[in-house]
Amino acid sequence: MAGLAVNVDHVATLRNARGGNEPDPVHAAVLVELAGADGVVVHLRGDRRHIKDRDVYLIRQIVRTKMILEMAPTEEMLAIACKVKPHQATLVPERRMEITTEGGLDIAANRKEVVHAIETLHKEGILVSLFIDQDQRQVSLASEVGADVVELHTGAFCEANTPKERSQLFEHIALAARQAHSQGLVVHAGHGLGYKTLEAFFDFPEIAEFSIGHSIISRAVFVGLEAAVGEMLDLVRQV
Ligand code: PXP
């Protein structure tokens, strides 16, 4: 049975639309846990477009399951992570103009920063996940640089235009997941997943956890956060 970590960034997006305090992602973190999720995820971006520093510190204090901090491997974020001490840090690439994280981390191109980030986070006892594309070369590199977890990018699969493209991308995810698992890495998956796309992952035992945000927060607008998390949990527990 896989786990579900819920990303509450878009509660902060809604809050920031009016520049006030509501809705509060800290309240969302409490509800997400009460609904049975296995973890709460926040992405503190360099431009602070949704989650702000105060959210990260407060959510770390109140979360009782697992708090996951998504971050770029920059000195600024490393300093914050070392103070906050999340249970896990997920290293992601960050481009200023992107709407959301567009691709996985290129470990080869950023090896020095990634190794430095992993060493710094490990010294504080923080598990490190690397968000990578469904690419077997990246899986090998993740293992080489000492990551604990890889999160496989499911965005392209979820957005595939044709059944052929979809099944090719799925096959790549499956190969990468099997390889990562056999190399002793814990395998997570995330980005773009929704209530309909999750079905493809039933019977995929290598995936230990899904990281899902936008679809759950979108559904919560209509049915409430507890119900939206509960419906996703029902699906995730079938994996
Ligand atoms: N995993 C990572 C590494 C991400 O950057 C994001 C988006 O913040 C997610 C998962 C969640 O993606 P979505 O909001 O599309 O479910």
CSV table of C-alpha atoms and ligand atoms in Angstrom, one decimal:
chain,number,residue,atom,x,y,z
A,1,MET,CA,0.0,0.0,0.0
A,2,ALA,CA,1.5,3.3,-1.0
A,3,GLY,CA,1.4,6.5,1.0
A,4,LEU,CA,0.1,10.0,0.2
A,5,ALA,CA,1.9,13.2,0.9
A,6,VAL,CA,-0.3,16.3,0.2
A,7,ASN,CA,1.2,19.5,-1.2
A,8,VAL,CA,-0.6,22.5,0.3
A,9,ASP,CA,1.2,25.2,-1.9
A,10,HIS,CA,-2.0,26.2,-3.7
A,11,VAL,CA,-3.8,27.0,-0.4
A,12,ALA,CA,-1.1,29.7,-0.2
A,13,THR,CA,-1.6,30.7,-3.8
A,14,LEU,CA,-5.3,31.5,-2.9
A,15,ARG,CA,-4.3,33.3,0.2
A,16,ASN,CA,-1.7,35.4,-1.6
A,17,ALA,CA,-4.3,36.4,-4.3
A,18,ARG,CA,-5.7,38.9,-1.7
A,19,GLY,CA,-2.5,39.5,0.2
A,20,GLY,CA,-4.1,38.6,3.5
A,21,ASN,CA,-4.1,35.6,5.9
A,22,GLU,CA,-6.9,33.4,4.5
A,23,PRO,CA,-7.0,30.6,3.7
A,24,ASP,CA,-4.0,29.6,5.8
A,25,PRO,CA,-1.8,26.7,4.6
A,26,VAL,CA,-1.1,25.9,8.2
A,27,HIS,CA,-4.8,25.1,8.8
A,28,ALA,CA,-4.7,23.0,5.6
A,29,ALA,CA,-1.8,21.0,7.0
A,30,VAL,CA,-3.8,20.1,10.1
A,31,LEU,CA,-6.8,19.0,8.0
A,32,VAL,CA,-4.7,17.0,5.6
A,33,GLU,CA,-3.3,15.0,8.5
A,34,LEU,CA,-6.7,14.6,10.2
A,35,ALA,CA,-8.0,13.2,6.9
A,36,GLY,CA,-5.3,10.5,7.1
A,37,ALA,CA,-2.5,11.7,4.8
A,38,ASP,CA,1.0,10.4,5.4
A,39,GLY,CA,2.7,13.7,5.0
A,40,VAL,CA,2.5,17.4,4.2
A,41,VAL,CA,4.6,19.0,1.5
A,42,VAL,CA,5.5,22.6,0.9
A,43,HIS,CA,7.7,24.1,-1.8
A,44,LEU,CA,9.5,27.3,-0.6
A,45,ARG,CA,10.4,29.0,-3.8
A,46,GLY,CA,13.1,31.6,-4.1
A,47,ASP,CA,10.5,34.1,-5.2
A,48,ARG,CA,8.0,33.1,-2.4
A,49,ARG,CA,5.2,33.1,-4.8
A,50,HIS,CA,3.0,30.8,-2.7
A,51,ILE,CA,4.5,29.3,0.5
A,52,LYS,CA,6.3,31.9,2.8
A,53,ASP,CA,8.9,31.3,5.4
A,54,ARG,CA,6.4,31.6,8.3
A,55,ASP,CA,4.3,28.8,6.8
A,56,VAL,CA,7.3,26.5,6.7
A,57,TYR,CA,8.3,27.1,10.3
A,58,LEU,CA,4.7,26.7,11.6
A,59,ILE,CA,3.9,23.6,9.5
A,60,ARG,CA,7.1,22.0,10.7
A,61,GLN,CA,5.9,22.5,14.3
A,62,ILE,CA,2.4,21.2,13.9
A,63,VAL,CA,2.9,18.3,11.5
A,64,ARG,CA,2.9,14.9,13.3
A,65,THR,CA,3.3,12.6,10.3
A,66,LYS,CA,6.1,13.8,8.0
A,67,MET,CA,6.9,17.3,6.8
A,68,ILE,CA,8.5,17.5,3.4
A,69,LEU,CA,10.3,20.6,2.2
A,70,GLU,CA,10.6,21.0,-1.6
A,71,MET,CA,13.5,23.3,-2.4
A,72,ALA,CA,16.1,24.3,-4.9
A,73,PRO,CA,19.6,23.3,-3.9
A,74,THR,CA,20.7,26.9,-3.1
A,75,GLU,CA,22.6,28.2,-0.1
A,76,GLU,CA,19.6,30.2,0.9
A,77,MET,CA,17.3,27.2,1.0
A,78,LEU,CA,19.9,25.0,2.6
A,79,ALA,CA,20.3,27.5,5.5
A,80,ILE,CA,16.5,27.5,6.0
A,81,ALA,CA,16.3,23.7,5.8
A,82,CYS,CA,19.0,23.3,8.4
A,83,LYS,CA,17.0,25.5,10.8
A,84,VAL,CA,13.6,24.0,10.0
A,85,LYS,CA,14.8,20.4,9.9
A,86,PRO,CA,12.0,18.8,7.8
A,87,HIS,CA,11.8,15.0,7.9
A,88,GLN,CA,12.7,15.1,4.2
A,89,ALA,CA,13.9,17.6,1.7
A,90,THR,CA,13.1,17.1,-2.0
A,91,LEU,CA,15.5,18.9,-4.2
A,92,VAL,CA,14.0,20.3,-7.4
A,93,PRO,CA,15.2,22.6,-10.2
A,94,GLU,CA,13.7,26.0,-10.1
A,95,ARG,CA,13.3,28.5,-13.0
A,96,ARG,CA,11.9,31.9,-12.2
A,97,MET,CA,9.4,32.2,-15.1
A,98,GLU,CA,8.0,28.7,-14.8
A,99,ILE,CA,4.3,28.2,-13.7
A,100,THR,CA,5.3,25.1,-11.8
A,101,THR,CA,8.3,22.8,-11.6
A,102,GLU,CA,8.8,21.9,-15.2
A,103,GLY,CA,11.3,19.1,-15.3
A,104,GLY,CA,13.4,16.9,-13.1
A,105,LEU,CA,16.7,17.8,-11.6
A,106,ASP,CA,19.6,17.2,-14.0
A,107,ILE,CA,22.0,15.6,-11.6
A,108,ALA,CA,25.0,15.4,-14.0
A,109,ALA,CA,24.8,19.1,-14.8
A,110,ASN,CA,24.4,20.2,-11.2
A,111,ARG,CA,26.4,17.4,-9.5
A,112,LYS,CA,28.5,19.8,-7.3
A,113,GLU,CA,25.5,21.6,-5.8
A,114,VAL,CA,23.5,18.4,-5.4
A,115,VAL,CA,26.3,16.6,-3.6
A,116,HIS,CA,26.9,19.6,-1.4
A,117,ALA,CA,23.2,19.9,-0.6
A,118,ILE,CA,22.9,16.1,0.2
A,119,GLU,CA,25.9,16.3,2.5
A,120,THR,CA,24.6,19.4,4.3
A,121,LEU,CA,21.1,18.0,4.8
A,122,HIS,CA,22.4,14.6,5.9
A,123,LYS,CA,24.5,16.2,8.6
A,124,GLU,CA,21.2,17.5,10.0
A,125,GLY,CA,19.6,14.1,9.8
A,126,ILE,CA,17.3,15.1,7.0
A,127,LEU,CA,16.4,12.5,4.4
A,128,VAL,CA,17.0,13.7,0.8
A,129,SER,CA,14.8,13.0,-2.2
A,130,LEU,CA,15.8,14.0,-5.7
A,131,PHE,CA,13.0,14.9,-8.1
A,132,ILE,CA,14.1,13.4,-11.5
A,133,ASP,CA,12.7,12.6,-14.9
A,134,GLN,CA,11.8,9.0,-15.7
A,135,ASP,CA,15.4,8.5,-16.9
A,136,GLN,CA,17.5,5.5,-15.9
A,137,ARG,CA,20.7,7.6,-16.1
A,138,GLN,CA,19.4,10.0,-13.6
A,139,VAL,CA,18.4,7.1,-11.3
A,140,SER,CA,22.0,5.7,-11.4
A,141,LEU,CA,23.4,9.2,-10.6
A,142,ALA,CA,20.9,9.6,-7.8
A,143,SER,CA,22.2,6.5,-6.2
A,144,GLU,CA,25.8,7.5,-6.9
A,145,VAL,CA,25.5,10.9,-5.1
A,146,GLY,CA,23.9,9.3,-2.0
A,147,ALA,CA,20.2,10.2,-2.3
A,148,ASP,CA,17.8,8.3,0.0
A,149,VAL,CA,14.7,8.7,-2.2
A,150,VAL,CA,14.0,9.5,-5.9
A,151,GLU,CA,10.7,11.2,-6.8
A,152,LEU,CA,9.9,10.3,-10.4
A,153,HIS,CA,8.3,13.1,-12.4
A,154,THR,CA,4.9,12.0,-13.6
A,155,GLY,CA,4.0,15.3,-15.2
A,156,ALA,CA,4.7,14.4,-18.8
A,157,PHE,CA,2.9,11.1,-18.5
A,158,CYS,CA,-0.2,12.9,-17.0
A,159,GLU,CA,-0.2,15.4,-19.9
A,160,ALA,CA,0.5,12.9,-22.7
A,161,ASN,CA,-1.6,13.7,-25.8
A,162,THR,CA,-1.8,10.2,-27.3
A,163,PRO,CA,-2.3,6.7,-25.9
A,164,LYS,CA,1.1,5.8,-27.6
A,165,GLU,CA,2.9,8.6,-25.9
A,166,ARG,CA,1.2,7.8,-22.6
A,167,SER,CA,2.2,4.1,-22.7
A,168,GLN,CA,5.8,4.9,-23.7
A,169,LEU,CA,6.1,7.4,-20.8
A,170,PHE,CA,4.5,4.9,-18.4
A,171,GLU,CA,7.0,2.2,-19.5
A,172,HIS,CA,9.9,4.7,-18.8
A,173,ILE,CA,8.5,5.4,-15.3
A,174,ALA,CA,8.1,1.7,-14.7
A,175,LEU,CA,11.7,1.0,-15.8
A,176,ALA,CA,13.1,3.9,-13.7
A,177,ALA,CA,11.1,2.8,-10.7
A,178,ARG,CA,12.3,-0.8,-10.9
A,179,GLN,CA,15.9,0.3,-11.3
A,180,ALA,CA,15.7,2.7,-8.4
A,181,HIS,CA,14.1,0.1,-6.2
A,182,SER,CA,16.8,-2.5,-7.1
A,183,GLN,CA,19.5,0.0,-6.3
A,184,GLY,CA,18.1,0.5,-2.8
A,185,LEU,CA,16.4,3.9,-3.3
A,186,VAL,CA,13.0,4.6,-2.0
A,187,VAL,CA,10.7,5.5,-4.9
A,188,HIS,CA,8.2,8.3,-4.8
A,189,ALA,CA,6.2,9.7,-7.7
A,190,GLY,CA,4.6,13.1,-8.3
A,191,HIS,CA,3.5,16.0,-10.4
A,192,GLY,CA,0.3,16.5,-12.3
A,193,LEU,CA,-1.4,13.4,-10.8
A,194,GLY,CA,-5.2,13.5,-10.5
A,195,TYR,CA,-8.1,11.3,-9.5
A,196,LYS,CA,-8.2,9.8,-12.9
A,197,THR,CA,-4.5,9.4,-13.7
A,198,LEU,CA,-3.7,7.6,-10.5
A,199,GLU,CA,-5.5,4.4,-11.7
A,200,ALA,CA,-2.6,3.7,-14.0
A,201,PHE,CA,-0.4,3.1,-11.0
A,202,PHE,CA,-2.5,0.5,-9.3
A,203,ASP,CA,-0.4,-2.7,-9.1
A,204,PHE,CA,2.9,-0.7,-9.0
A,205,PRO,CA,4.5,-1.9,-5.8
A,206,GLU,CA,7.8,-0.1,-6.3
A,207,ILE,CA,6.2,3.3,-5.6
A,208,ALA,CA,6.1,3.9,-1.9
A,209,GLU,CA,4.5,7.3,-1.9
A,210,PHE,CA,2.7,9.8,-4.1
A,211,SER,CA,3.2,13.6,-3.8
A,212,ILE,CA,0.0,15.3,-4.9
A,213,GLY,CA,-1.1,18.9,-4.6
A,214,HIS,CA,-3.1,20.8,-7.3
A,215,SER,CA,-5.8,18.2,-8.0
A,216,ILE,CA,-6.5,17.7,-4.3
A,217,ILE,CA,-6.7,21.4,-3.5
A,218,SER,CA,-8.8,22.0,-6.6
A,219,ARG,CA,-11.3,19.4,-5.6
A,220,ALA,CA,-11.3,20.6,-2.0
A,221,VAL,CA,-12.8,23.9,-3.2
A,222,PHE,CA,-16.0,22.0,-4.0
A,223,VAL,CA,-16.1,19.1,-1.6
A,224,GLY,CA,-13.9,20.2,1.3
A,225,LEU,CA,-10.3,19.3,2.1
A,226,GLU,CA,-11.0,16.3,4.2
A,227,ALA,CA,-13.2,14.7,1.5
A,228,ALA,CA,-10.7,15.5,-1.3
A,229,VAL,CA,-7.8,13.9,0.6
A,230,GLY,CA,-10.0,10.9,1.6
A,231,GLU,CA,-11.0,10.3,-2.0
A,232,MET,CA,-7.3,10.4,-3.1
A,233,LEU,CA,-6.3,8.1,-0.2
A,234,ASP,CA,-8.8,5.5,-1.3
A,235,LEU,CA,-7.0,5.4,-4.7
A,236,VAL,CA,-3.5,5.6,-3.3
A,237,ARG,CA,-4.2,2.7,-1.0
A,238,GLN,CA,-4.9,0.5,-4.0
A,239,VAL,CA,-1.3,0.9,-5.3
B,1,PXP,N1,6.3,16.9,-6.6
B,1,PXP,C1,7.1,17.9,-6.9
B,1,PXP,C2,8.6,17.7,-6.9
B,1,PXP,C3,6.6,19.2,-7.2
B,1,PXP,O1,7.4,20.2,-7.5
B,1,PXP,C4,5.2,19.3,-7.2
B,1,PXP,C5,4.6,20.7,-7.5
B,1,PXP,O2,4.9,21.5,-6.5
B,1,PXP,C6,4.4,18.2,-6.9
B,1,PXP,C7,5.0,17.0,-6.7
B,1,PXP,C8,2.9,18.3,-6.9
B,1,PXP,O3,2.4,18.5,-8.2
B,1,PXP,P1,0.9,18.8,-8.4
B,1,PXP,O4,0.6,20.0,-7.7
B,1,PXP,O5,0.8,18.9,-9.9
B,1,PXP,O6,0.1,17.6,-7.8
